[in-house]
XYZ file of C-alpha atoms in Angstrom:
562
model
C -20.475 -0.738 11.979
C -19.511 -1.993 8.257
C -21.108 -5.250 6.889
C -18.873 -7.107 4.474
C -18.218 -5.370 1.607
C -16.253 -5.511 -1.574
C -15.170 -4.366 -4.736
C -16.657 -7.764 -6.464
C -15.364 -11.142 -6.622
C -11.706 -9.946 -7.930
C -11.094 -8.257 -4.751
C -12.434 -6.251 -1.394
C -11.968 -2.626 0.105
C -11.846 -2.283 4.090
C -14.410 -5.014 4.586
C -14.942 -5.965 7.826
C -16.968 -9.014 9.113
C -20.445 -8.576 10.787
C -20.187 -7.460 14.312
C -16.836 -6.255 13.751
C -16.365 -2.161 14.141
C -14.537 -0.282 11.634
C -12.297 1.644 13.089
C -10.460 2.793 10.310
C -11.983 1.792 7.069
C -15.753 3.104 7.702
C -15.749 5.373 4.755
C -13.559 3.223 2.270
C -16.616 3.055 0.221
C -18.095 6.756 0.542
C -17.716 8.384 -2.271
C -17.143 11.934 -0.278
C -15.091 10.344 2.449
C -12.458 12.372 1.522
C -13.657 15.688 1.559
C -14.148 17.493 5.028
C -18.330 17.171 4.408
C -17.782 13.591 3.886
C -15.584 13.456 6.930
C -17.805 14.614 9.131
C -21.231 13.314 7.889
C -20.014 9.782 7.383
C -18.572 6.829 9.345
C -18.236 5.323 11.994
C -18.115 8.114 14.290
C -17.875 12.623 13.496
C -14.866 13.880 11.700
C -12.934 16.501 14.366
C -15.239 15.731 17.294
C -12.579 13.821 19.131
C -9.974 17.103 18.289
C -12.550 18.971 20.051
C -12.778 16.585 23.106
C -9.128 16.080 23.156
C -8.301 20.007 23.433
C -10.467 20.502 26.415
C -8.510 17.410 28.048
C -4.463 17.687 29.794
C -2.017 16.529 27.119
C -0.559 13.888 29.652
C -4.358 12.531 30.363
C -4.197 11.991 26.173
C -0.979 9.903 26.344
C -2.644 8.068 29.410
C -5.853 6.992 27.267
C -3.890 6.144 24.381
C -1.464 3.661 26.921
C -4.746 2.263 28.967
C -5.757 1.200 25.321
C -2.666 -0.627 24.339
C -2.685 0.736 20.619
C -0.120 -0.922 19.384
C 2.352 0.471 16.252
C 1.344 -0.885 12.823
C 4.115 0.008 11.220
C 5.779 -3.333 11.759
C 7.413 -3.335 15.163
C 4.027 -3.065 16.971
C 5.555 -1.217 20.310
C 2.853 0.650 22.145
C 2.194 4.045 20.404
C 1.845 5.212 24.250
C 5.011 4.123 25.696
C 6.598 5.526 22.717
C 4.888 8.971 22.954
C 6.595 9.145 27.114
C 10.178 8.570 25.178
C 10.430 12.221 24.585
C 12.682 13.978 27.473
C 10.670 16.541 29.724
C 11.754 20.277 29.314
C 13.408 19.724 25.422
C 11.353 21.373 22.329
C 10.847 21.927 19.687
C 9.260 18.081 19.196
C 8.194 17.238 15.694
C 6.114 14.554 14.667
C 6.656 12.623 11.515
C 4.169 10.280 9.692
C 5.722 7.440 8.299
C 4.014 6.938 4.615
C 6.350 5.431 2.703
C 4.446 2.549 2.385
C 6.705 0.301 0.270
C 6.911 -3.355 1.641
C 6.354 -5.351 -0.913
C 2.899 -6.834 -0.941
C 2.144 -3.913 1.654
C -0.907 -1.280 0.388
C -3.223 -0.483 3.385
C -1.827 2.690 4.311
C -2.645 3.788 0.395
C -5.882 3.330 0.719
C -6.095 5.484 4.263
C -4.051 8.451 2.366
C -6.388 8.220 -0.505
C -10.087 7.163 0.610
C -10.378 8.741 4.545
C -7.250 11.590 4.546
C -8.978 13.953 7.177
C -8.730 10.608 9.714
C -5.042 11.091 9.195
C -4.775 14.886 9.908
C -7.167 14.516 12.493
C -4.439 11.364 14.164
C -1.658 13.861 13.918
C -3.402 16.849 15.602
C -4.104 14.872 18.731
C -0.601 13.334 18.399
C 0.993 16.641 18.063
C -1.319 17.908 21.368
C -0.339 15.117 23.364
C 3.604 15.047 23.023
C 3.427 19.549 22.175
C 4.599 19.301 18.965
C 5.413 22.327 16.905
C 5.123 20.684 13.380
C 4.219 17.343 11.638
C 5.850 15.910 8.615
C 3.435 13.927 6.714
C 6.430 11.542 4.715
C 4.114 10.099 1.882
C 5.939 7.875 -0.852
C 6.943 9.290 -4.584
C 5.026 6.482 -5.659
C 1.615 7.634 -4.353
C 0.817 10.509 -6.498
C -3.137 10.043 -5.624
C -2.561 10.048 -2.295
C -0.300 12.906 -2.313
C -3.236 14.682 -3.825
C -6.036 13.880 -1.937
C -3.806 14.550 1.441
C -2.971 18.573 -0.058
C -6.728 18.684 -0.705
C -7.508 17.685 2.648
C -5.072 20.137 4.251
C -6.320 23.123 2.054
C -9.960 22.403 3.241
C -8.489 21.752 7.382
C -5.927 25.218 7.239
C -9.192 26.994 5.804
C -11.246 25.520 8.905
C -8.929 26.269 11.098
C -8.572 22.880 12.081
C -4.612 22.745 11.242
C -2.739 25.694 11.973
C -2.949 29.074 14.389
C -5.102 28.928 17.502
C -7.079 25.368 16.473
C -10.620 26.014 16.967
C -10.183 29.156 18.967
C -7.916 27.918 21.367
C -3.864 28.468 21.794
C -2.563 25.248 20.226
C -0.849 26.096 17.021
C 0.388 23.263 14.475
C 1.024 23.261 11.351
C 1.003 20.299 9.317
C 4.045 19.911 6.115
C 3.982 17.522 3.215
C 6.639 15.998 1.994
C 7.047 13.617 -1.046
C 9.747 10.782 -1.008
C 12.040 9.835 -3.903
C 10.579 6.362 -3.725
C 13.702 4.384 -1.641
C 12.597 1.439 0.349
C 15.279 2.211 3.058
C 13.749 5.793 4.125
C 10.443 3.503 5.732
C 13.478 2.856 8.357
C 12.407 5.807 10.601
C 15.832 7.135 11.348
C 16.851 6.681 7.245
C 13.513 8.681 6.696
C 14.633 11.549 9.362
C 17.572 11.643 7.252
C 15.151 12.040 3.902
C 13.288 14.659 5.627
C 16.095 16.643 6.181
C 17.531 16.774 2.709
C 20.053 14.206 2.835
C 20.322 10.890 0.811
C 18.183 8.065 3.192
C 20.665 6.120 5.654
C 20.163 4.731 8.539
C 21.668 6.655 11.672
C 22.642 4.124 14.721
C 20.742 3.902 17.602
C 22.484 5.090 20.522
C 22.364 8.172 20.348
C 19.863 8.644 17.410
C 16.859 7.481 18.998
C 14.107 9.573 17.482
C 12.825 10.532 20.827
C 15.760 12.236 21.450
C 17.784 13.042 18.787
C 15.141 13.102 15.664
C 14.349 15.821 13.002
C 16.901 18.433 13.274
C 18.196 16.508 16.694
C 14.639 17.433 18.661
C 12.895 14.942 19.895
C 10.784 13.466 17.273
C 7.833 10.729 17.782
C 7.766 9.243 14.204
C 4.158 6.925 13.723
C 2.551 5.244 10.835
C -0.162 5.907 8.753
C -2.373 3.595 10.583
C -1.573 3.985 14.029
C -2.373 7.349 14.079
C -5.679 6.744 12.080
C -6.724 4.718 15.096
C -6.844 7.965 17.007
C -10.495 9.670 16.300
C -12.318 6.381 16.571
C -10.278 5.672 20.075
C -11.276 9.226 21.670
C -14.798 9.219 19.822
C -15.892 5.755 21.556
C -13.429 5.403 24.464
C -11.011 2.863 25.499
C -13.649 0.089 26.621
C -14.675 -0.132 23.388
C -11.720 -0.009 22.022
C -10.423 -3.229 23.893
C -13.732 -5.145 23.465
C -12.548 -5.824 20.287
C -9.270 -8.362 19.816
C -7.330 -9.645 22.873
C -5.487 -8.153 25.651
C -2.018 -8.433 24.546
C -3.408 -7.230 21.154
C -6.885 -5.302 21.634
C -8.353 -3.461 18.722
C -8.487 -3.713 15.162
C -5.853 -3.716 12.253
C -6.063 -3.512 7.978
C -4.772 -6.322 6.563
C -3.320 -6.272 2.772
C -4.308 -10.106 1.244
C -2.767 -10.680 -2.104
C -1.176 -13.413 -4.002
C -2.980 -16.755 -4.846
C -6.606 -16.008 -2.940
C -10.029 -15.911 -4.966
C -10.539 -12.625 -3.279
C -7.534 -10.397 -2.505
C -8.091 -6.947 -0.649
C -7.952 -4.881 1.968
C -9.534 -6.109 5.273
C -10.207 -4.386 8.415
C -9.576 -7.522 11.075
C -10.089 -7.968 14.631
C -6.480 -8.899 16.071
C -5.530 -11.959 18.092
C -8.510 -14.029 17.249
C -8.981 -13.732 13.559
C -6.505 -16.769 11.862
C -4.803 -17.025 8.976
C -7.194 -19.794 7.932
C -10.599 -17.679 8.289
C -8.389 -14.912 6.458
C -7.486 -17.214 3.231
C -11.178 -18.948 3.194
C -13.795 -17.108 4.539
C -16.271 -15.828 1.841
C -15.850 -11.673 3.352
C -12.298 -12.527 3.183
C -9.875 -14.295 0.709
C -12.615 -17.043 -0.561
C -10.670 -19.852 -0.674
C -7.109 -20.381 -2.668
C -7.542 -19.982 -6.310
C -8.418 -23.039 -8.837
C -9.258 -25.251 -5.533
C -4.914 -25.117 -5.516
C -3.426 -26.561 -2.457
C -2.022 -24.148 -0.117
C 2.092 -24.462 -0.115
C 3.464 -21.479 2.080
C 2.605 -17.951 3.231
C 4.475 -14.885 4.185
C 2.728 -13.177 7.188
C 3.656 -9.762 7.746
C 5.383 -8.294 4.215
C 8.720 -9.261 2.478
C 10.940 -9.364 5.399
C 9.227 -11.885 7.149
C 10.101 -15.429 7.320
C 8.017 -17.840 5.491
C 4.687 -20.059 7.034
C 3.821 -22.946 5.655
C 0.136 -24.937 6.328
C 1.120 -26.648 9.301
C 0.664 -22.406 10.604
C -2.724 -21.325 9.268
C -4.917 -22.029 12.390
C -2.260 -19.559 14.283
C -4.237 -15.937 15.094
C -2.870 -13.045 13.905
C -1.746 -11.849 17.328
C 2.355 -10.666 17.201
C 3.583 -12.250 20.526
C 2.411 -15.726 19.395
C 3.481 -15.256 15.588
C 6.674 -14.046 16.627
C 6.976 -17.349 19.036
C 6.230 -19.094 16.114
C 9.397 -17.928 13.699
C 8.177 -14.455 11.967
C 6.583 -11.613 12.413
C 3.137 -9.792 11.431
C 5.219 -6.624 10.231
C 3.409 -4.216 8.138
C 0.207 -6.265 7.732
C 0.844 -7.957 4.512
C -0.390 -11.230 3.358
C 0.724 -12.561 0.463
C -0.537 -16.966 -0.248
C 1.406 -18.943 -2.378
C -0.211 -22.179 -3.773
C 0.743 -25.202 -4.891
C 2.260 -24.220 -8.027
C 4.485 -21.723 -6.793
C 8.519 -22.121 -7.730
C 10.243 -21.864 -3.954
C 13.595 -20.992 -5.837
C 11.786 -18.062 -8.351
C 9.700 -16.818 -5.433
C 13.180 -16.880 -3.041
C 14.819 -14.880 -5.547
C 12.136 -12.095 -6.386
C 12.034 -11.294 -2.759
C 15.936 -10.996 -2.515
C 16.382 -9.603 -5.907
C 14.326 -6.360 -4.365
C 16.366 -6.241 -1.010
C 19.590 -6.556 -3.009
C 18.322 -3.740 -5.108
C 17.023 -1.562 -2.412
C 20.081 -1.681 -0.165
C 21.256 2.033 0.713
C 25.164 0.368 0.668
C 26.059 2.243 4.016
C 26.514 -1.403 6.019
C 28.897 -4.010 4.267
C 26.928 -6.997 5.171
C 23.874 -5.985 3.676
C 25.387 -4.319 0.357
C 28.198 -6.917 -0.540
C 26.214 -10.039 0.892
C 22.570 -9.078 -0.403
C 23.985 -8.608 -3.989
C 26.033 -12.204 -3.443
C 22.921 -13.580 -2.605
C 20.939 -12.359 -5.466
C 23.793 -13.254 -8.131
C 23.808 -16.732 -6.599
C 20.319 -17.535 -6.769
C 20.299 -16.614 -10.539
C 23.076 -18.667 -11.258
C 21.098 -21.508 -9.381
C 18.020 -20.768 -11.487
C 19.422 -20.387 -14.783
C 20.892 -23.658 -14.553
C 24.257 -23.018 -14.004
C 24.139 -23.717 -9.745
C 26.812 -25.669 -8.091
C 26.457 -28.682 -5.451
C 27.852 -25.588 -3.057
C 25.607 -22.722 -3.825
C 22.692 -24.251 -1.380
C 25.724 -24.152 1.637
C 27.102 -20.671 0.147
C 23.725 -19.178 0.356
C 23.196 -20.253 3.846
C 26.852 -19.098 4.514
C 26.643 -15.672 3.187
C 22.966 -15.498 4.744
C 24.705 -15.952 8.254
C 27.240 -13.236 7.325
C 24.359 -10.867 7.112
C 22.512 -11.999 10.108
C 24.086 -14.716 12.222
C 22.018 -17.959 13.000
C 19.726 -19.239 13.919
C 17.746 -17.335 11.918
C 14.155 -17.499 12.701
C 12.339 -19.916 11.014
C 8.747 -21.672 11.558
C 8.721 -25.358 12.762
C 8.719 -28.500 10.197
C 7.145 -30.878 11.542
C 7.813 -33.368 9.485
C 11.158 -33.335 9.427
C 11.411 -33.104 13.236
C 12.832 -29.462 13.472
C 11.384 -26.581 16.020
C 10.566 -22.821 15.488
C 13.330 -20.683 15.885
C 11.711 -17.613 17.491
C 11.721 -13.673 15.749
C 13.473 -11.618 15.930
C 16.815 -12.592 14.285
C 20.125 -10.869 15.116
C 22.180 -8.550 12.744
C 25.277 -7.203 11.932
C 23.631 -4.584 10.001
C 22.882 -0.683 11.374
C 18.892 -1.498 10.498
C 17.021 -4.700 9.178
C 17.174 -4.350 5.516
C 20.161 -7.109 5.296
C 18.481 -9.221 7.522
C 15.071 -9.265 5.794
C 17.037 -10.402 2.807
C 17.602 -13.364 4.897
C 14.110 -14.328 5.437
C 13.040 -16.354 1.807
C 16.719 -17.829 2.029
C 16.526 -19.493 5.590
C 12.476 -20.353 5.053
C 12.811 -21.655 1.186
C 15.529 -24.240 1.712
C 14.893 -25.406 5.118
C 11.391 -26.608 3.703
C 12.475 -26.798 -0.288
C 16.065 -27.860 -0.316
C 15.216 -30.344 -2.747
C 13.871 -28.056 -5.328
C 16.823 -26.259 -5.430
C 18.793 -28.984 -5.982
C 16.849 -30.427 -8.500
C 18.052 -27.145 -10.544
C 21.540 -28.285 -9.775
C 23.248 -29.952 -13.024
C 25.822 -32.731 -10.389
C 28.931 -33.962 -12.782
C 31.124 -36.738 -12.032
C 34.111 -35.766 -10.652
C 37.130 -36.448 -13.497
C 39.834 -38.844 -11.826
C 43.175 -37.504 -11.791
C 46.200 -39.381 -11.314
C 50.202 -38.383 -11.442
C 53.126 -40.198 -12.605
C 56.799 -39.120 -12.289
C 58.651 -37.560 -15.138
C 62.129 -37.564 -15.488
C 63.728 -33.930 -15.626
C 66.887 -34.825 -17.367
C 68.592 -37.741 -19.038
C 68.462 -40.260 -16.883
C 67.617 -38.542 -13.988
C 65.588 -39.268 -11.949
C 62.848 -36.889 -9.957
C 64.670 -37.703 -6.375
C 67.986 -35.797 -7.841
C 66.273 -32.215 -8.037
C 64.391 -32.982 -4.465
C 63.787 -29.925 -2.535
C 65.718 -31.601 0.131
C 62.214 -33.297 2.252
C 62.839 -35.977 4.118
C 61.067 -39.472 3.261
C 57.898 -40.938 4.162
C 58.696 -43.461 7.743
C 59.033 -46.643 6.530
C 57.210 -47.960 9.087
C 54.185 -46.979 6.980
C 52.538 -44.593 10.126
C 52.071 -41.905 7.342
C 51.921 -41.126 3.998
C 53.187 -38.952 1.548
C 52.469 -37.605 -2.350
C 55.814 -36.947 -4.240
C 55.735 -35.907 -7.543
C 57.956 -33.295 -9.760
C 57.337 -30.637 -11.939
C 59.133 -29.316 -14.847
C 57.543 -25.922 -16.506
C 59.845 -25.746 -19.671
C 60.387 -29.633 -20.914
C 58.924 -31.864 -23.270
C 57.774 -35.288 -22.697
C 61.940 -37.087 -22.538
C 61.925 -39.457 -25.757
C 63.262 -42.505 -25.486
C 66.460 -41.598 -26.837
C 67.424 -38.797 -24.672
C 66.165 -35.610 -23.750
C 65.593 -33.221 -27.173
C 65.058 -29.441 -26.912
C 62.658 -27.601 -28.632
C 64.437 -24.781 -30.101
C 62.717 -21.330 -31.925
C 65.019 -19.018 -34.162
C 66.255 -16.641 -32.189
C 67.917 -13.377 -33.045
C 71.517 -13.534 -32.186
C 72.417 -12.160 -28.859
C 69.046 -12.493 -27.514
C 66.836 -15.022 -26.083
C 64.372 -13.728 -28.020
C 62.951 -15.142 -31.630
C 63.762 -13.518 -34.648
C 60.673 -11.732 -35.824
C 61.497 -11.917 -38.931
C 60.941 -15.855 -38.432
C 63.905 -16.227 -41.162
C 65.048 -19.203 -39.065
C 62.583 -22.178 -38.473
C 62.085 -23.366 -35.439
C 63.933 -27.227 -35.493
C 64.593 -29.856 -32.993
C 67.842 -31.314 -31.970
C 69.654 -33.570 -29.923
C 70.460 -32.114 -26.351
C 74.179 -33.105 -26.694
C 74.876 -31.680 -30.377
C 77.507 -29.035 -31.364
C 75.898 -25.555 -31.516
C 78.455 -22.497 -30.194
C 75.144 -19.731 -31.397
C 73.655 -18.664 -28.483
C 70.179 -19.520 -30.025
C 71.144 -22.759 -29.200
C 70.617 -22.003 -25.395
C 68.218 -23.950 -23.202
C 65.349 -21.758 -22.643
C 65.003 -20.753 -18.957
C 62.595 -23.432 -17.053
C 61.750 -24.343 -13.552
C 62.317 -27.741 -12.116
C 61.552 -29.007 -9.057
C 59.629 -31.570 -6.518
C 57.461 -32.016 -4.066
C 56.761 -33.934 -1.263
C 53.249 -33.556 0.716
């Protein structure tokens, strides 16, 4: 069990309230919990005693225990890390396993902190995976961002291989795995787990569509591949160490268990914290003292976002909701990767709206149109807005593009104020995976709530009147005489009609008669001389002149009639 715990008043580590077990973050705060001694004298429970148990147990009775506890993904979808294990179809192998650890959500940094702090959890996860589904080989995908956890997890494998925990006959038996690391080139788009498969393989990250590339049956190399997160697999030892009544004591039943949350933004005490799900709010999250302490300078709490960048916005009329994902997601977003981030009082809507999709604009892979044209249009649009040169229809064109991307409703939480109900997650898209979408999410949640600060950045003009007269075309003539042949307003006055006339070569007709403008012009041509030895002069229309520089220049003339 870990009492609260912390890394000061600037921030906590993997603290977890009294009472609470760690399932995960027990030896955030050993200084040896990442070596194999530290492993497996420290903790919450014996580092590779549950690889033991589970090798003396059938593979399907693993997948069984892992369903009867309900450990759900924490990845971001959170689908059943069971159910998804039975996707793979019987009698097809190789299977491969792949970690997801590109952990780059923004505000997103709990799966770090597993890599770095407890990486022998992890390997020990992925062994049991690999045993349950027969896996030949795990890809551990960690992020090109994450050099220290890139370290500490080739550390970790040196000291496992040299065990014998990872590799030929495990522990004297005939299960073989071995375990690969591989570094990402730090693109948002590869966490997508197909985009990632595509990574892994050597190509540029893109998501594949699903049918037919469902992981589970057409994954790594097209073998069925089970692809997990960090987390989710880190839940493993603890699960098989202290069984699955213990393991549901904690949380609800739609949502049993424990999960690490990432807190940042404007709390007194950001962090890491290990949570119990579906009963712990937002509220105890932001102001209890082994938590976030309150929001920062006594600030007033304005909005929220719940589960990372992609999710749609909360506002306080949501903080007594518990971070469970059926009644979130009922509620307009979603509890994604696990990341927090509090916005107070003093926060712009419109700045914050446009740092979110600046980075989805920025991290689009381009293979969907939606997402590549409208995520960019979105971003330039919002700048314009912001420095100050926004138009009365940018709000509208946002919210138009926005639908483009991911046709309404979008989900959005409810405003009571205002009268208007939660639109429930998830949203639809015309995108291959959610990246365009997410983009969506600040857009929809900012100006439902905060129209009015973005049109406060709006410079409004009054509109110049403009008004039309008739010109005459000719001497004398008048505009009806060059009519394009329409037929007259009724008398009767049922409709109405705008005439008018145009005339692209001709002066304003003095009142003496129509005079022509004339340039030198070298003789023979229409063109002027460019010598410019004869000045331009003006004459009467009607006056002798046999040159042919005394031409009328070519013009259109014409009317209308609307």
């Amino acid at each position: 069990m870990n009492s609260p715990s912390g890394t000061g008043a600037a921030g906590g580590v993997g603290a977890a309230a009294e009472g609470v077990p760690a399932v995960v973050s027990s030896r955030f705060e050993v200084a040896e919990g990442h070596t194999l001694v530290g492993y497996k004298t420290s903790g919450s429970y014996r580092g590779y005693e549950a690889l033991r148990a589970v090798l003396d147990m059938a593979p399907d009775a693993v997948t069984a225990q892992v369903k009867d506890a309900t450990l759900l993904g924490r990845g971001g979808a959170g689908f059943p890390a069971g159910v998804k294990w039975g996707f793979c179809p019987p009698g097809v192998w190789p299977r491969y396993i792949v970690v997801n650890g590109d952990e780059s959500e923004p505000g997103t940094f709990k799966d770090r902190l597993l890599m770095e702090r407890d990486p022998h959890q992890l390997i020990e996860g992925c062994l049991i995976a690999a045993y349950a589904i027969g896996a030949a080989q795990v890809f551990l995908y960690v992020r090109g961002e994450m050099p220290h956890a890139q370290e500490r997890i080739a550390a970790a494998l040196n000291e496992a291989y040299e065990a014998n925990l990872v590799g030929q006959n495990i522990l004297g038996t005939d299960f073989s795995v071995d375990i690969v690391l591989h570094w990402g080139a730090g693109a948002y788009i590869v966490g997508e787990e197909t985009a990632l498969i595509e990574s892994l393989e050597g190509n540029r990250g893109m998501p594949r569509l699903k049918p037919p590339f469902f992981p589970a049956a057409k994954g790594v190399y097209l073998q069925p591949t089970i692809v997990n997160n960090v987390e989710t697999l880190s839940n493993l030892p603890w699960l098989f160490n202290h069984g699955v009544e213990a393991y549901r004591a904690v949380g609800t039943e739609a949502s049993p268990g424990t999960r690490l949350i990432a807190l940042s933004g404007h709390v007194n005490r950001p962090g890491v914290y290990e949570v119990p799900q579906g009963t712990t709010t937002f509220r105890e999250l932001f102001e209890a003292e082994h938590y976030g302490a309150g929001i920062r300078d006594g600030n007033e709490l304005k909005m929220f976002i719940p589960g990372g960048a992609s999710a749609p916005w909360f506002f306080p009329e949501q903080v007594d909701l518990p971070l469970e994902g059926r009644v979130v997601g009922g509620e307009g977003s979603m509890l994604g990767s696990g990341a927090i981030v509090v916005m107070d009082h003093t926060t712009d809507a419109v700045r914050a709206c446009l740092r979110v999709v600046r980075f989805f604009a920025r991290e689009s892979c381009g293979k969907c149109t939606p997402c590549r044209e409208g995520t960019t249009w979105e971003e330039k649009i919002l700048q314009r807005i912001l420095d100050g040169h926004g138009r009365p229809s940018d709000i509208d064109l946002l919210l138009d593009v926005a639908d483009n991307i991911s046709p309404g409703p979008y989900p959005v939480a409810a405003d009571p104020a205002n009268g208007l109900d939660a639109v429930p997650f998830p949203p639809r898209q015309t995108t291959i995976c959610p990246l365009g979408p997410s983009s969506v999410a600040p857009i929809t949640s900012a100006i439902r709530r905060f129209r009015h600060e973005f049109e406060a950045r709006i410079t409004r003009r009054d509109p110049i009147p403009v008004t039309a007269e008739p010109v005459l075309v000719g001497a004398g003539a008048p505009a009806d005489e060059v009519s394009d042949g329409a037929p007259d307003a009724a008398s009767d006055g049922a409709s109405a009609r705008l005439r008018g006339t145009f005339d692209s070569g001709a002066p304003a007709v003095p009142a003496d008669g129509p005079r022509v403008m004339s340039l030198g012009a070298t003789p023979g041509t229409d063109a002027p001389d460019p010598g410019g030895s004869e000045p331009a002069e003006v004459r009467d229309a009607g006056a002798e002149d046999a040159s042919p520089a005394a031409e009328e220049p070519t013009r259109k003339r014409g009317s209308f009639d609307v």
